PDB file of C-alpha atoms in Angstrom:
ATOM      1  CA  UNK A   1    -170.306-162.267-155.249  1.00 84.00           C
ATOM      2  CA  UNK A   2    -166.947-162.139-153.763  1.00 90.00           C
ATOM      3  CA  UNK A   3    -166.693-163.571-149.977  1.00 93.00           C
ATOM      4  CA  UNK A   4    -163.283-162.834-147.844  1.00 95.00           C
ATOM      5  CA  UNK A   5    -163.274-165.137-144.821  1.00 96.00           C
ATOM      6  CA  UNK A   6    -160.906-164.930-142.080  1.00 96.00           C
ATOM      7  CA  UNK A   7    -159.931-167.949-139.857  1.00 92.00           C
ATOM      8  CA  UNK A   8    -159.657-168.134-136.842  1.00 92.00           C
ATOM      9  CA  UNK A   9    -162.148-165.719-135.108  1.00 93.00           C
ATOM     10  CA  UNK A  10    -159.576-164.579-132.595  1.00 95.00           C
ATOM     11  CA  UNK A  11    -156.237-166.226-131.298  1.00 94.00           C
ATOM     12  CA  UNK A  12    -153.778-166.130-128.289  1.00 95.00           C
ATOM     13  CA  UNK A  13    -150.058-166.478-128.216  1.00 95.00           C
ATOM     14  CA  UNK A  14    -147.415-166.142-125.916  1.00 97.00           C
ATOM     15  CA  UNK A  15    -144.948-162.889-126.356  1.00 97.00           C
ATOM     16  CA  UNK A  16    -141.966-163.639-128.774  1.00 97.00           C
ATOM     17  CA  UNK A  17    -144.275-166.497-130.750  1.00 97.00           C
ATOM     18  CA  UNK A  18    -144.687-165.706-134.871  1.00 96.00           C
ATOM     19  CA  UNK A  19    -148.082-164.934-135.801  1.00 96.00           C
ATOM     20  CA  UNK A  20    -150.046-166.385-138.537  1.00 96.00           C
ATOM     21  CA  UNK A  21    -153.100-165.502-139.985  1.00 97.00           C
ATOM     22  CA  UNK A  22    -155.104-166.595-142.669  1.00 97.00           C
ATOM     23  CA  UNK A  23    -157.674-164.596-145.495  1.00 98.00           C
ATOM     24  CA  UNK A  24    -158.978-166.976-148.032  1.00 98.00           C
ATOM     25  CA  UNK A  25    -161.571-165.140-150.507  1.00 97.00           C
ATOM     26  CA  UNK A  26    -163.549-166.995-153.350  1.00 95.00           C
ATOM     27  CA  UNK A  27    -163.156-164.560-156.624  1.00 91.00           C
ATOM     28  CA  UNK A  28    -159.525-164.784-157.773  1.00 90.00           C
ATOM     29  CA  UNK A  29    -160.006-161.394-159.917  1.00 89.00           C
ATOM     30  CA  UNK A  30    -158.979-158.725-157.839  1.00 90.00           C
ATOM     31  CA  UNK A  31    -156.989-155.582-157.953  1.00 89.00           C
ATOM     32  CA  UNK A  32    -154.864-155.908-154.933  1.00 92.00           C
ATOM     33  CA  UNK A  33    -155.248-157.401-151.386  1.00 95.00           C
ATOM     34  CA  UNK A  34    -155.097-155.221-148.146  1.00 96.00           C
ATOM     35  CA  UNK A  35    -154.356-156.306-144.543  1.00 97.00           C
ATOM     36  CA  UNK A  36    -155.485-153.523-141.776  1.00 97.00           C
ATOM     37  CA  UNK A  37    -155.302-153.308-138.225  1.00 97.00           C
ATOM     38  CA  UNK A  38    -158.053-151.895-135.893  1.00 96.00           C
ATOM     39  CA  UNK A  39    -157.330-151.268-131.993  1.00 95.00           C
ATOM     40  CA  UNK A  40    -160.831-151.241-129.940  1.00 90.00           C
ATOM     41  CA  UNK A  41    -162.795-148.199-130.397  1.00 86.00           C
ATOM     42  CA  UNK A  42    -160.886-146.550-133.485  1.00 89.00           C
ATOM     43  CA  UNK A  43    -160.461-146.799-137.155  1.00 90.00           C
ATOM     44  CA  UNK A  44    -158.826-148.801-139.604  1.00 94.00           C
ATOM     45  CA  UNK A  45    -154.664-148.612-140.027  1.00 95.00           C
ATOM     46  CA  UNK A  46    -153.066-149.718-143.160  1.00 94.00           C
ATOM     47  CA  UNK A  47    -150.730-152.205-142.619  1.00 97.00           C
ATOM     48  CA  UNK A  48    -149.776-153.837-146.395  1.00 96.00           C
ATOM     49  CA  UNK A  49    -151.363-153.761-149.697  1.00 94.00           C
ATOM     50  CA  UNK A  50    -150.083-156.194-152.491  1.00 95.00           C
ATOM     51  CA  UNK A  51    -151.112-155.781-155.615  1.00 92.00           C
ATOM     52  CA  UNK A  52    -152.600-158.303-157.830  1.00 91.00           C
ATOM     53  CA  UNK A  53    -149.544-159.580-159.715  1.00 92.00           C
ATOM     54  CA  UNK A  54    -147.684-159.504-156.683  1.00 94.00           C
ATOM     55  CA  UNK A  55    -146.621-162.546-154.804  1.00 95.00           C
ATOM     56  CA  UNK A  56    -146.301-160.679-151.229  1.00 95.00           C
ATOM     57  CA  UNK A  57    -144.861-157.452-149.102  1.00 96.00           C
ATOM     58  CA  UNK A  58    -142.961-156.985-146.317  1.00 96.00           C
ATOM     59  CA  UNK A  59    -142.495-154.053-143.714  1.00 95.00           C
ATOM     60  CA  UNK A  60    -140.409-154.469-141.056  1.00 96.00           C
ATOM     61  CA  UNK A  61    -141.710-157.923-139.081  1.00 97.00           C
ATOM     62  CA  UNK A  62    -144.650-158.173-141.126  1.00 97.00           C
ATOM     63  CA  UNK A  63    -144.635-160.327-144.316  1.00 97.00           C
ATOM     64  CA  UNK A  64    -148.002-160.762-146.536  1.00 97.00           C
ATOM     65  CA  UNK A  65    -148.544-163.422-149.485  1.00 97.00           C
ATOM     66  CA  UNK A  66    -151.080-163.535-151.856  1.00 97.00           C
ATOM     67  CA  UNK A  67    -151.861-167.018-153.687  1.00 96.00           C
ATOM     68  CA  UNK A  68    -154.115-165.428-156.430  1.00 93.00           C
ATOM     69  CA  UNK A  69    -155.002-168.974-158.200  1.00 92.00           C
ATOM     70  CA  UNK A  70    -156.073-170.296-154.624  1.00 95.00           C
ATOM     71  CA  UNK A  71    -157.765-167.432-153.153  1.00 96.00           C
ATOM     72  CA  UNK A  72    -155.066-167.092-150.145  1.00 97.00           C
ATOM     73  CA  UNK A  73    -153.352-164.853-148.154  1.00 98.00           C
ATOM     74  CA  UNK A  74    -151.430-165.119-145.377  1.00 97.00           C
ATOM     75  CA  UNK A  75    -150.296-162.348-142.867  1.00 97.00           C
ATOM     76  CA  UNK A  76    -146.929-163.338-141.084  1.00 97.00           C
ATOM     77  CA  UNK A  77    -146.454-161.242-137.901  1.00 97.00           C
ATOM     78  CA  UNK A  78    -143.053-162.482-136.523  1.00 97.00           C
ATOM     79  CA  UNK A  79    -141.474-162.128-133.165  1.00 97.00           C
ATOM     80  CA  UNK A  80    -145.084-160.605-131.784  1.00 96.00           C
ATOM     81  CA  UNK A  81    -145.311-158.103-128.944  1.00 97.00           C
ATOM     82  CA  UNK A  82    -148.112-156.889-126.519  1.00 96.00           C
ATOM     83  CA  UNK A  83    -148.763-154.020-128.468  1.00 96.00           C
ATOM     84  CA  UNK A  84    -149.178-156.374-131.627  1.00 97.00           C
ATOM     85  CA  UNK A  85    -152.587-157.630-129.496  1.00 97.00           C
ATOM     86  CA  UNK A  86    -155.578-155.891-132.309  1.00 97.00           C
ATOM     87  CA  UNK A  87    -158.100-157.372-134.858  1.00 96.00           C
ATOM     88  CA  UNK A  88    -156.521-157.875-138.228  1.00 97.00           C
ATOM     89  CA  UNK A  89    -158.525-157.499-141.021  1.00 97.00           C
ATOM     90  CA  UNK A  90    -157.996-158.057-144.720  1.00 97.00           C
ATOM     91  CA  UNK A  91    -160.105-156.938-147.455  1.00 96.00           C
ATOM     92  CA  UNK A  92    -160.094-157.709-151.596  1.00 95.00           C
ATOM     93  CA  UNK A  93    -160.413-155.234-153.828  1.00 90.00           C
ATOM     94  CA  UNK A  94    -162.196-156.151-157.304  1.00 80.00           C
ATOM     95  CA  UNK A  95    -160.732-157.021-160.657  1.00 67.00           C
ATOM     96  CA  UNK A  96    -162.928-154.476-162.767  1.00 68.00           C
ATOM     97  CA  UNK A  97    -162.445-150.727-163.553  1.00 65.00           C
ATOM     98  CA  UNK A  98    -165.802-150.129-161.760  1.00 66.00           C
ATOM     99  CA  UNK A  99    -164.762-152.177-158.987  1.00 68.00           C
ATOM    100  CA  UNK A 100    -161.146-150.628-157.806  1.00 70.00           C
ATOM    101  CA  UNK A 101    -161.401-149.407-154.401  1.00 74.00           C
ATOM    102  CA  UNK A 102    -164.304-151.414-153.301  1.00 86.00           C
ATOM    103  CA  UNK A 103    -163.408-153.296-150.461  1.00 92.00           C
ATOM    104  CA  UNK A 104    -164.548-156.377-149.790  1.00 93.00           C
ATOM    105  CA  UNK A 105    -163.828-157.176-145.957  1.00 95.00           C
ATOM    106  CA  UNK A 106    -163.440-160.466-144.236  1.00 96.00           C
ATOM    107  CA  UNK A 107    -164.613-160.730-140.327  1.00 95.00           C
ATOM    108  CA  UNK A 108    -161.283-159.958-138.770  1.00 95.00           C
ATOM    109  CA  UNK A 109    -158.987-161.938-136.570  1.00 96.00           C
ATOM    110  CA  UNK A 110    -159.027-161.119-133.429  1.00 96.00           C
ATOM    111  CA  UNK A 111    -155.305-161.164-131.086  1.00 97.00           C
ATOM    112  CA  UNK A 112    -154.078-161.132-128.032  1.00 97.00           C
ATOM    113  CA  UNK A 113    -150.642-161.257-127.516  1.00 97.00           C
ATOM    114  CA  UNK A 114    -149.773-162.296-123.594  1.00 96.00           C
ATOM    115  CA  UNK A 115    -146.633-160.942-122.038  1.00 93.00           C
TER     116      UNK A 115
ATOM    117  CA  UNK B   1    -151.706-134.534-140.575  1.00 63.00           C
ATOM    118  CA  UNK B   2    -155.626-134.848-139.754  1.00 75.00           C
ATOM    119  CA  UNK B   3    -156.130-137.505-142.567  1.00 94.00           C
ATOM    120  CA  UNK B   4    -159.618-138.288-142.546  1.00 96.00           C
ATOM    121  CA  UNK B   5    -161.855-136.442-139.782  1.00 96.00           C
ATOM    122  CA  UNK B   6    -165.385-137.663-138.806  1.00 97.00           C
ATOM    123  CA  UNK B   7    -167.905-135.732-137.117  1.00 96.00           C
ATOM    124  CA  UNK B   8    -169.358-136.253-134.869  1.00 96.00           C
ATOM    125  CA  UNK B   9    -167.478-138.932-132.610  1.00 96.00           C
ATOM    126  CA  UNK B  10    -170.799-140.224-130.685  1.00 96.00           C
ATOM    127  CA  UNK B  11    -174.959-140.017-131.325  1.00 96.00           C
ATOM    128  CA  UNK B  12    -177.937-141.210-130.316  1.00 97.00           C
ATOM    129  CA  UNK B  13    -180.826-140.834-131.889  1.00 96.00           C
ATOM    130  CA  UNK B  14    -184.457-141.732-131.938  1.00 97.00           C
ATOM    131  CA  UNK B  15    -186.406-143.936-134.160  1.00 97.00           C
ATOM    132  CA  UNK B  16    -187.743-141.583-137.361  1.00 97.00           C
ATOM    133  CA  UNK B  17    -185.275-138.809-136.289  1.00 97.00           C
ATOM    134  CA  UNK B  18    -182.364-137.447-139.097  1.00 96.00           C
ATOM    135  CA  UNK B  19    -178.789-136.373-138.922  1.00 96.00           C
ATOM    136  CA  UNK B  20    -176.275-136.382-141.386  1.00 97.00           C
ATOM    137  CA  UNK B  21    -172.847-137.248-140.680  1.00 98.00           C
ATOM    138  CA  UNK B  22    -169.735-135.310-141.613  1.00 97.00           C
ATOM    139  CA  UNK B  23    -166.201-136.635-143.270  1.00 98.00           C
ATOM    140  CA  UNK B  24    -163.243-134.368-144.569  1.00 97.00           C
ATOM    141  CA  UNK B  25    -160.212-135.494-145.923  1.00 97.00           C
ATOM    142  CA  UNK B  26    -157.058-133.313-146.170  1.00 96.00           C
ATOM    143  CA  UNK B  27    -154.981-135.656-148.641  1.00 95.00           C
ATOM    144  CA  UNK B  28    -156.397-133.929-151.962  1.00 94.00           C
ATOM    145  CA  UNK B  29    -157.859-137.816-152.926  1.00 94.00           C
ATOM    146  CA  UNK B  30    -160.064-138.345-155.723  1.00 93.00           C
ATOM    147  CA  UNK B  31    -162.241-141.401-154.142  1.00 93.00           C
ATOM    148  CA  UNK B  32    -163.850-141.707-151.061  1.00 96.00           C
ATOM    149  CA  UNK B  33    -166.062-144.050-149.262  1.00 96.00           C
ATOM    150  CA  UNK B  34    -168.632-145.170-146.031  1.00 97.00           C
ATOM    151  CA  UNK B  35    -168.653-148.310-144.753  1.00 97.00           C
ATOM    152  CA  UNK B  36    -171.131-149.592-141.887  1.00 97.00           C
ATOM    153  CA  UNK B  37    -169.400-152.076-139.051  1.00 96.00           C
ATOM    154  CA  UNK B  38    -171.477-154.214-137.597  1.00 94.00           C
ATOM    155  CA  UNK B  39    -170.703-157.021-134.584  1.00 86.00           C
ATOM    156  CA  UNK B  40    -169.033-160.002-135.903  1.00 78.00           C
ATOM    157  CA  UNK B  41    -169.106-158.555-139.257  1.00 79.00           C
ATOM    158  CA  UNK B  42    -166.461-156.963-141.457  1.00 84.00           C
ATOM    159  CA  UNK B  43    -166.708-153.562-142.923  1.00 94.00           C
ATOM    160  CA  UNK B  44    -169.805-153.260-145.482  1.00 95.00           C
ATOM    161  CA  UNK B  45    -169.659-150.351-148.576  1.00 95.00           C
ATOM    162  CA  UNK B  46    -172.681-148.561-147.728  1.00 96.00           C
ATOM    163  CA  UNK B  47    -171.929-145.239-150.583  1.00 96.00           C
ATOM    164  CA  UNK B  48    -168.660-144.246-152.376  1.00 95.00           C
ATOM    165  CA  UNK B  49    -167.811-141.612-154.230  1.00 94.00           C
ATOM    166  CA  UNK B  50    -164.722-142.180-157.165  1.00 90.00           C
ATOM    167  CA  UNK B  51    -164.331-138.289-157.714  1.00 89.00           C
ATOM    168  CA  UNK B  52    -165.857-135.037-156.923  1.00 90.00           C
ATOM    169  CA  UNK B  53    -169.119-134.716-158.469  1.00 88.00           C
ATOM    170  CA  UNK B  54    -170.005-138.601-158.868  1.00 91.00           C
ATOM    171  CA  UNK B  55    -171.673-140.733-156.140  1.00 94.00           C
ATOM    172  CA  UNK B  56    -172.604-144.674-156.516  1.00 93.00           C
ATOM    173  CA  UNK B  57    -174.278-147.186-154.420  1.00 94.00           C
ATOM    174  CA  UNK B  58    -172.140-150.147-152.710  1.00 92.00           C
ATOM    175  CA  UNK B  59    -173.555-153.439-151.204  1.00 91.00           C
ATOM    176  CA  UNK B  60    -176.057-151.831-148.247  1.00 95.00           C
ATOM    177  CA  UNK B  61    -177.372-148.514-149.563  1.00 96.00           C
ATOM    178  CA  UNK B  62    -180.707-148.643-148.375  1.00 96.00           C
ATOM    179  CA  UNK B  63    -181.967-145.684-146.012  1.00 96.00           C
ATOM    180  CA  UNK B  64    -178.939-143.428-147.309  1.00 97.00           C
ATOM    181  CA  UNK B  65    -178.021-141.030-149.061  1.00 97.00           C
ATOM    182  CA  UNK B  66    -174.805-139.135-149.605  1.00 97.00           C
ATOM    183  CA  UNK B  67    -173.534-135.641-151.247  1.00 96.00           C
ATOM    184  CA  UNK B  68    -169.838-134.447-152.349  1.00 95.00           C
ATOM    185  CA  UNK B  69    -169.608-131.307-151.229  1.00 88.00           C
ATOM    186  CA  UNK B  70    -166.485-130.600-152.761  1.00 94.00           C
ATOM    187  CA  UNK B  71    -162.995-132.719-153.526  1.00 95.00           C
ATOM    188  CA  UNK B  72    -162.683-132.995-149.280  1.00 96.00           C
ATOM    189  CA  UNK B  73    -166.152-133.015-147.902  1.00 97.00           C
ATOM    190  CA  UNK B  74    -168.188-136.890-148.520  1.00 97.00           C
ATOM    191  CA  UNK B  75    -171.685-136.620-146.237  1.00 97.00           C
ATOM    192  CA  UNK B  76    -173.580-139.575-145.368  1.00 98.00           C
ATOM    193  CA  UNK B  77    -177.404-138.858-144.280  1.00 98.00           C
ATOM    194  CA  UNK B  78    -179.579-141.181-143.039  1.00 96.00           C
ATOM    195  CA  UNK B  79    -183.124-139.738-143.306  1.00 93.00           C
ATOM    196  CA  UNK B  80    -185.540-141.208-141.134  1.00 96.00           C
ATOM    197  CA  UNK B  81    -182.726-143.130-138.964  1.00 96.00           C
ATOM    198  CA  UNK B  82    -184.488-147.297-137.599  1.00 97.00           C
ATOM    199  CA  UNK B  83    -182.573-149.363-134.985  1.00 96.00           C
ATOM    200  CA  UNK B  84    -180.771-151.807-138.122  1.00 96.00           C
ATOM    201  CA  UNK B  85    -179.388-148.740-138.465  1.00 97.00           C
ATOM    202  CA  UNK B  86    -177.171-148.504-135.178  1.00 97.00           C
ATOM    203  CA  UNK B  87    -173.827-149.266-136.107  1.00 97.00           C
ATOM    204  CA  UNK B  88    -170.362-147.564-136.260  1.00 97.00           C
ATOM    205  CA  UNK B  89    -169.532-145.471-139.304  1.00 98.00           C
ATOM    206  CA  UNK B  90    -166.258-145.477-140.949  1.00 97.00           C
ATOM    207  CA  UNK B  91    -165.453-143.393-143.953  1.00 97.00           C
ATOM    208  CA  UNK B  92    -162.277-143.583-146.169  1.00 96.00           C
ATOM    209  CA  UNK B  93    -160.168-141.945-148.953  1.00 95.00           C
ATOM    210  CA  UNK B  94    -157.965-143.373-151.451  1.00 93.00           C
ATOM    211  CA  UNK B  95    -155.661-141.754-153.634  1.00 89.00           C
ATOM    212  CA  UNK B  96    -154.973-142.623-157.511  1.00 84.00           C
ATOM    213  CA  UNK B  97    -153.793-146.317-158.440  1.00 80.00           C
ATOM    214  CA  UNK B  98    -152.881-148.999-156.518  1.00 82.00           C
ATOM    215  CA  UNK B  99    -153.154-146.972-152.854  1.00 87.00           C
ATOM    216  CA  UNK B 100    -154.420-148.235-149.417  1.00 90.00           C
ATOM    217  CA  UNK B 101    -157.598-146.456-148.243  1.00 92.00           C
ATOM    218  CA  UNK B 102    -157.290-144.303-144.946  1.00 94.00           C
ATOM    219  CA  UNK B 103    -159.997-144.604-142.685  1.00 95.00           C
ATOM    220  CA  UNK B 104    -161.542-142.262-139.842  1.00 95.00           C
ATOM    221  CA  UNK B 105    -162.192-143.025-136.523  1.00 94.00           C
ATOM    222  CA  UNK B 106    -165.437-143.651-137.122  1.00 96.00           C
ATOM    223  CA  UNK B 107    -168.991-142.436-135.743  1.00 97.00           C
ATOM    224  CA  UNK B 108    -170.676-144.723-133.182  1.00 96.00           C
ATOM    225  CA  UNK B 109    -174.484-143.962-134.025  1.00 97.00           C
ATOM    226  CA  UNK B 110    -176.786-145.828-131.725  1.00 97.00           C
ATOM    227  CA  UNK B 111    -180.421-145.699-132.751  1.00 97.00           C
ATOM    228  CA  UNK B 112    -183.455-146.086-129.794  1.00 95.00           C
TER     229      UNK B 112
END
């Protein structure tokens, strides 16, 4: 059974500092790899998706990688702002035709980001 | 651009008591999903549904059940709603291939 953990729980950083965090997930057969962000009380943005034979995305100041083989991925935030300050969640998606779409969520890593 | 709408926002129910909960999506996708959030937990597949007509169970689908109305409508009904039960609801659409899901803002169903 496929487990997604996210560490740390929740983190602090000072305005301007690059943000790191981490998704490590134990079944290296997935479809693709999704980082979301959730602001308190709402739903679920998409923020990148990187497919499985994909080494990592970018949008503007966000960066993901995906280490397949190692079960890692790494969101890269850089430059962070107030408004960055959400829980980050990243979810796998499985390697079999019956499997696509079902996500797989880790915990979430909580952020504040302190002006 | 409503994306995905959930209905309603806020309930509270009684122990025993029904309701069914309401999701349209306005992006013509095939697939779409609920998920149960739950303190300190990530998001958990409760039902999906890959394409009008066809429903399957995820990882919690205990005490649900779910109908596709049609390509936009995906219902989740909880029959005889018990206090495990209080949680927030999220449901979610995907499109063909290799596409993000788009989520709701969820239900917050609290359960006395």
């Amino acid at each position: 059974k496929q487990e997604v953990t996210q560490i740390p729980a929740a983190l602090s950083v000072p305005e301007g500092e690059n943000l790191v965090l981490n998704c490590s997930f134990t079944d290296s057969a997935i479809y693709n790899l999704q980082w979301f962000r959730q602001d308190p009380g709402k739903g679920l943005t998409s923020l990148l998706l990187i497919q499985s034979s994909q080494r990592e995305q970018t949008s503007g100041r966000l960066n993901a990688s995906l280490d397949k083989s190692s079960g890692r991925s790494t969101l890269y935030i850089a430059a962070s702002q107030p408004g960055d300050s959400a829980t980050y969640l990243c979810a796998v998606s499985g390697g079999t035709t019956d499997s696509w779409g079902k996500l797989q969520f880790g915990a979430g890593t909580q952020v504040v980001v302190t002006p | 651009n409503a994306g995905v709408t959930q209905t309603p926002k806020f309930q509270v129910l009684k122990t025993g008591q029904s309701m069914t909960l309401q999701c349209a999506q306005d992006m013509n996708h095939n697939s779409m999903y609920w998920y149960r959030q739950d303190p300190g937990m990530g998001l958990r597949l409760i039902y999906y549904s890959a394409s009008e007509g066809t429903t399957d169970k995820g990882e919690v689908p205990n005490g649900y059940n779910v109908s596709r109305l049609n390509k936009r409508e995906f219902s989740l009904r909880l029959e005889s709603a018990a206090p495990s039960q209080t949680s927030v609801y999220f449901c979610a659409s995907r499109g063909q291939g290799n596409q993000p899901q788009h989520f709701g803002d969820g239900t917050r169903l609290s359960i006395l």
